[in-house]
PDB file of C-alpha atoms in Angstrom:
ATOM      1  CA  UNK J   1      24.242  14.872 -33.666  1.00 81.00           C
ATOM      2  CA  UNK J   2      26.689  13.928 -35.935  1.00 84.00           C
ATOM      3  CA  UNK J   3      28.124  11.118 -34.123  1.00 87.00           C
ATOM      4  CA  UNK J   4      24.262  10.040 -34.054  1.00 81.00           C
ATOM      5  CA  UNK J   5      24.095   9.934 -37.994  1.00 85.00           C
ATOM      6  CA  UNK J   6      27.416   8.503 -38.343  1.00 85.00           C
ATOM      7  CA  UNK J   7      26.271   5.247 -35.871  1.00 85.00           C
ATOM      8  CA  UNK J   8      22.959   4.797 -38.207  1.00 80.00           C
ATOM      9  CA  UNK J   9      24.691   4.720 -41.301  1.00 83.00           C
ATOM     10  CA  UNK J  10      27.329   2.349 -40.143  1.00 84.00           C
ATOM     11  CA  UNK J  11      24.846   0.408 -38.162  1.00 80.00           C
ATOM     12  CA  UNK J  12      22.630   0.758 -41.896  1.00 80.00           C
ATOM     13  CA  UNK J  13      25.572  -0.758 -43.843  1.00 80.00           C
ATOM     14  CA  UNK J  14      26.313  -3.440 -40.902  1.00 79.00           C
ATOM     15  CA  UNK J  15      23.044  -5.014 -41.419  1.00 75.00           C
ATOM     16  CA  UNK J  16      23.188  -4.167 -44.862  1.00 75.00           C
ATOM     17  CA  UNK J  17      26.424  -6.300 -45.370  1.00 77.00           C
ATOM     18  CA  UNK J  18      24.954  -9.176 -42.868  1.00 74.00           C
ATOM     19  CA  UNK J  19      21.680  -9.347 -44.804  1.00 72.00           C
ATOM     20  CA  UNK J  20      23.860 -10.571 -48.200  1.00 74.00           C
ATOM     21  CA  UNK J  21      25.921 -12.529 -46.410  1.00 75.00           C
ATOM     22  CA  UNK J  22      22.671 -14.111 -44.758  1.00 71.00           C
ATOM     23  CA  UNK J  23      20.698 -14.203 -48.035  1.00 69.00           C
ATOM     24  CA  UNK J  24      23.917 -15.588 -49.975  1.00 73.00           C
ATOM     25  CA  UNK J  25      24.477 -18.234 -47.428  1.00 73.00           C
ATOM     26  CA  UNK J  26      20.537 -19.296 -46.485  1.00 74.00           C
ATOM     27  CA  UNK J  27      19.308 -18.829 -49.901  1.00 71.00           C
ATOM     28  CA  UNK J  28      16.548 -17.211 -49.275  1.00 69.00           C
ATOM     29  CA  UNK J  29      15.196 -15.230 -51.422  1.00 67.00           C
ATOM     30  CA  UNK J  30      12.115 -12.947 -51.795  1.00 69.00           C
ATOM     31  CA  UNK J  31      10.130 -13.320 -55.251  1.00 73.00           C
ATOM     32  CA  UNK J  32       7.510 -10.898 -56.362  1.00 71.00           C
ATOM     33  CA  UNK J  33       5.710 -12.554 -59.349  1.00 74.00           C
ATOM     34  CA  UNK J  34       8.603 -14.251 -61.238  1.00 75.00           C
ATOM     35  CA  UNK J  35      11.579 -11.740 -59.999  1.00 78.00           C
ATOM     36  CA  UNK J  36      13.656 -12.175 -57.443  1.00 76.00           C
ATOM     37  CA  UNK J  37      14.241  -9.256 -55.527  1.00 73.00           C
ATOM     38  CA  UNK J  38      17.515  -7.472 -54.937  1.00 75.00           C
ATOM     39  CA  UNK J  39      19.383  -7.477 -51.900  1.00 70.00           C
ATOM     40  CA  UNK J  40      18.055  -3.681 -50.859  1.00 73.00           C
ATOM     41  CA  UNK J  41      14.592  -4.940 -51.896  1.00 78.00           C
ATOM     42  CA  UNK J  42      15.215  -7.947 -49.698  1.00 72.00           C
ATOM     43  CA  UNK J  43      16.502  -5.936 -46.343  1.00 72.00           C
ATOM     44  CA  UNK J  44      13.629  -3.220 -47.019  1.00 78.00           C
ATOM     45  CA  UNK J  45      11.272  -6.099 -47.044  1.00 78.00           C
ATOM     46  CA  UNK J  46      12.663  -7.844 -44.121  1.00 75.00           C
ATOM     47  CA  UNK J  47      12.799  -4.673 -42.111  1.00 77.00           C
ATOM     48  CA  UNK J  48       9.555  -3.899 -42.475  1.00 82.00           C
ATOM     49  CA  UNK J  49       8.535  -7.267 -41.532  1.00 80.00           C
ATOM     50  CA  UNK J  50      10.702  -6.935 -38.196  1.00 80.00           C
ATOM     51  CA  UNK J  51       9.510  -3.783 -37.746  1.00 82.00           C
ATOM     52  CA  UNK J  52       5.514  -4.708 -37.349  1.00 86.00           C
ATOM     53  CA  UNK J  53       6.841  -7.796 -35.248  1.00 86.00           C
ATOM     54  CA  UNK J  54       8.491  -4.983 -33.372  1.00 82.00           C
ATOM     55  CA  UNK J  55       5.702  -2.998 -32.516  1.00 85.00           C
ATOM     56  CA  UNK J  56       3.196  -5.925 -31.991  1.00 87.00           C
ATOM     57  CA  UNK J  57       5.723  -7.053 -29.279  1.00 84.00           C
ATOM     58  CA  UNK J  58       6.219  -3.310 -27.533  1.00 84.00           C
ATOM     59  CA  UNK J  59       2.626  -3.517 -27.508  1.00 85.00           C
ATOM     60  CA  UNK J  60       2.255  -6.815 -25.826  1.00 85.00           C
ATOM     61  CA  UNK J  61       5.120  -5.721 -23.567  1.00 83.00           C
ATOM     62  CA  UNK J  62       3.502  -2.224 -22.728  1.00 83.00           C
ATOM     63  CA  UNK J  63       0.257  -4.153 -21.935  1.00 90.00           C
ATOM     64  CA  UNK J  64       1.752  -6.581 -19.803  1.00 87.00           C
ATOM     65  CA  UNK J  65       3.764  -4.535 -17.801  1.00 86.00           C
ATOM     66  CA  UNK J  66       0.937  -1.884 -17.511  1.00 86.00           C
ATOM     67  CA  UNK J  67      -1.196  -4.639 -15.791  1.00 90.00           C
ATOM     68  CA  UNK J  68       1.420  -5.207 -13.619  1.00 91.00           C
ATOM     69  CA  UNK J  69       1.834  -2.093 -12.536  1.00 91.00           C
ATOM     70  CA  UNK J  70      -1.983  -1.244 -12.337  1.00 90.00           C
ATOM     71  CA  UNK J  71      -2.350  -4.481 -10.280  1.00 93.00           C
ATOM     72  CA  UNK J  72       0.406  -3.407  -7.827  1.00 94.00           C
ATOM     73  CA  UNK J  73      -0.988   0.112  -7.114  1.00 94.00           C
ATOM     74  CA  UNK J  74      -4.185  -1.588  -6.426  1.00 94.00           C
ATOM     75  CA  UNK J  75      -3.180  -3.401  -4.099  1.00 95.00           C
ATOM     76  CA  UNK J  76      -0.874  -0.860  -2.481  1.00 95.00           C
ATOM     77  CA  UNK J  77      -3.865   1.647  -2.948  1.00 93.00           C
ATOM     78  CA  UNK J  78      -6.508  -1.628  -1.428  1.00 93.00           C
ATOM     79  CA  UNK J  79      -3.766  -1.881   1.706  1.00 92.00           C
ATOM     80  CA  UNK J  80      -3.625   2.002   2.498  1.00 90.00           C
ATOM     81  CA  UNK J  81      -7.560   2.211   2.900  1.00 89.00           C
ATOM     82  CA  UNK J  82      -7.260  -0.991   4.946  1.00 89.00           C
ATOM     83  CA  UNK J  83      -4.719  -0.016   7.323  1.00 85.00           C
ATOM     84  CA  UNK J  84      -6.434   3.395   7.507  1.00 82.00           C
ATOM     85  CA  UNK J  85     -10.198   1.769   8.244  1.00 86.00           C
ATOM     86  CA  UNK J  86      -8.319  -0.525  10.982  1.00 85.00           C
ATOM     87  CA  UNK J  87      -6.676   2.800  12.878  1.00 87.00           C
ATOM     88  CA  UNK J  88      -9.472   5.301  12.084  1.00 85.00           C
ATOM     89  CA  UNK J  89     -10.626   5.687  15.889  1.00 88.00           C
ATOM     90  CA  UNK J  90      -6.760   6.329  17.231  1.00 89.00           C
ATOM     91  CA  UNK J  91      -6.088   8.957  14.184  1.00 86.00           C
ATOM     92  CA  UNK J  92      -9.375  10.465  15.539  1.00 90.00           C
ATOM     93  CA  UNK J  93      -8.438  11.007  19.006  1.00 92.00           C
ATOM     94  CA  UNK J  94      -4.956  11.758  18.329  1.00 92.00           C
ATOM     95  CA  UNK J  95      -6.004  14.473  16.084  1.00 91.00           C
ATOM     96  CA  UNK J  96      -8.750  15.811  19.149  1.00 93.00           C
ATOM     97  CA  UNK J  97      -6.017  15.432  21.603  1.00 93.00           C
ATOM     98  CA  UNK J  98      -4.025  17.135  18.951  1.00 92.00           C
ATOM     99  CA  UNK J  99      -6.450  19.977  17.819  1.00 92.00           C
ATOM    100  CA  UNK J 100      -7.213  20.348  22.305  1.00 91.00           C
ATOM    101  CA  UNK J 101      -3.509  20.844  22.956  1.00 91.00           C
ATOM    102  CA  UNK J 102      -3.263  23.174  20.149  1.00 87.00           C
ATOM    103  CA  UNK J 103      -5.701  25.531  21.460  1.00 78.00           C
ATOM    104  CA  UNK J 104      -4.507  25.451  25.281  1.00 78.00           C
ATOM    105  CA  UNK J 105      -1.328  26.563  24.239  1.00 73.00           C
ATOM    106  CA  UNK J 106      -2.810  29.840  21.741  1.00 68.00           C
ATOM    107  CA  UNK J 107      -5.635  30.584  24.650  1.00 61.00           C
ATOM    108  CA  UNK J 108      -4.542  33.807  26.853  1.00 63.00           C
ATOM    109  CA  UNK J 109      -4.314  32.770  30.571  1.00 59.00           C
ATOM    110  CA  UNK J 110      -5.791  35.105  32.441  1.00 56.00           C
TER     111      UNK J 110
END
């Protein structure tokens, strides 16, 4: 756990540092009415903005790959009542041969 905390805080003051270097060498800055907003302002603001992007893509991902993987177990799902509608009549009459055998073997001979 503490190693944990100690990677977000350095990871926290690596894209703290990058975000005024960034800002410093882009010039972009954020302006609410007629003040520029500090550096801290400006990663807060930007991180929230990544952070909807973030979720709107994990969304889009989720939904995408769900309908892949709904579509494949359909088919697989469409293929296993085929193949079991095509061999119906030999599971049937191995399972009476089956059942037949079963009941020679458990009957007393007499």
């Amino acid at each position: 756990m503490k190693q944990f905390l100690l990677a977000i805080l350095i990871a926290a003051l690596v894209v703290y540092g990058l975000s005024c270097v960034m800002e410093e060498g882009s010039g972009l800055h954020l302006m609410m009415g007629d003040d520029m907003l500090s550096p801290l302002e400006n990663l807060v603001a930007f991180s929230v903005v990544s952070l909807v992007f973030l979720i709107i893509g994990f969304v889009v991902a989720l939904s995408v790959f769900g309908t892949i993987i709904l579509a494949v177990l359909a088919s697989v799902a469409a293929l296993v009542i085929v193949g079991l509608s095509a061999v119906w009549p030999v599971v049937l009459v191995l399972l009476a041969m089956w059942i037949y055998r079963r009941g020679q073997r458990s009957a007393p001979t007499s």
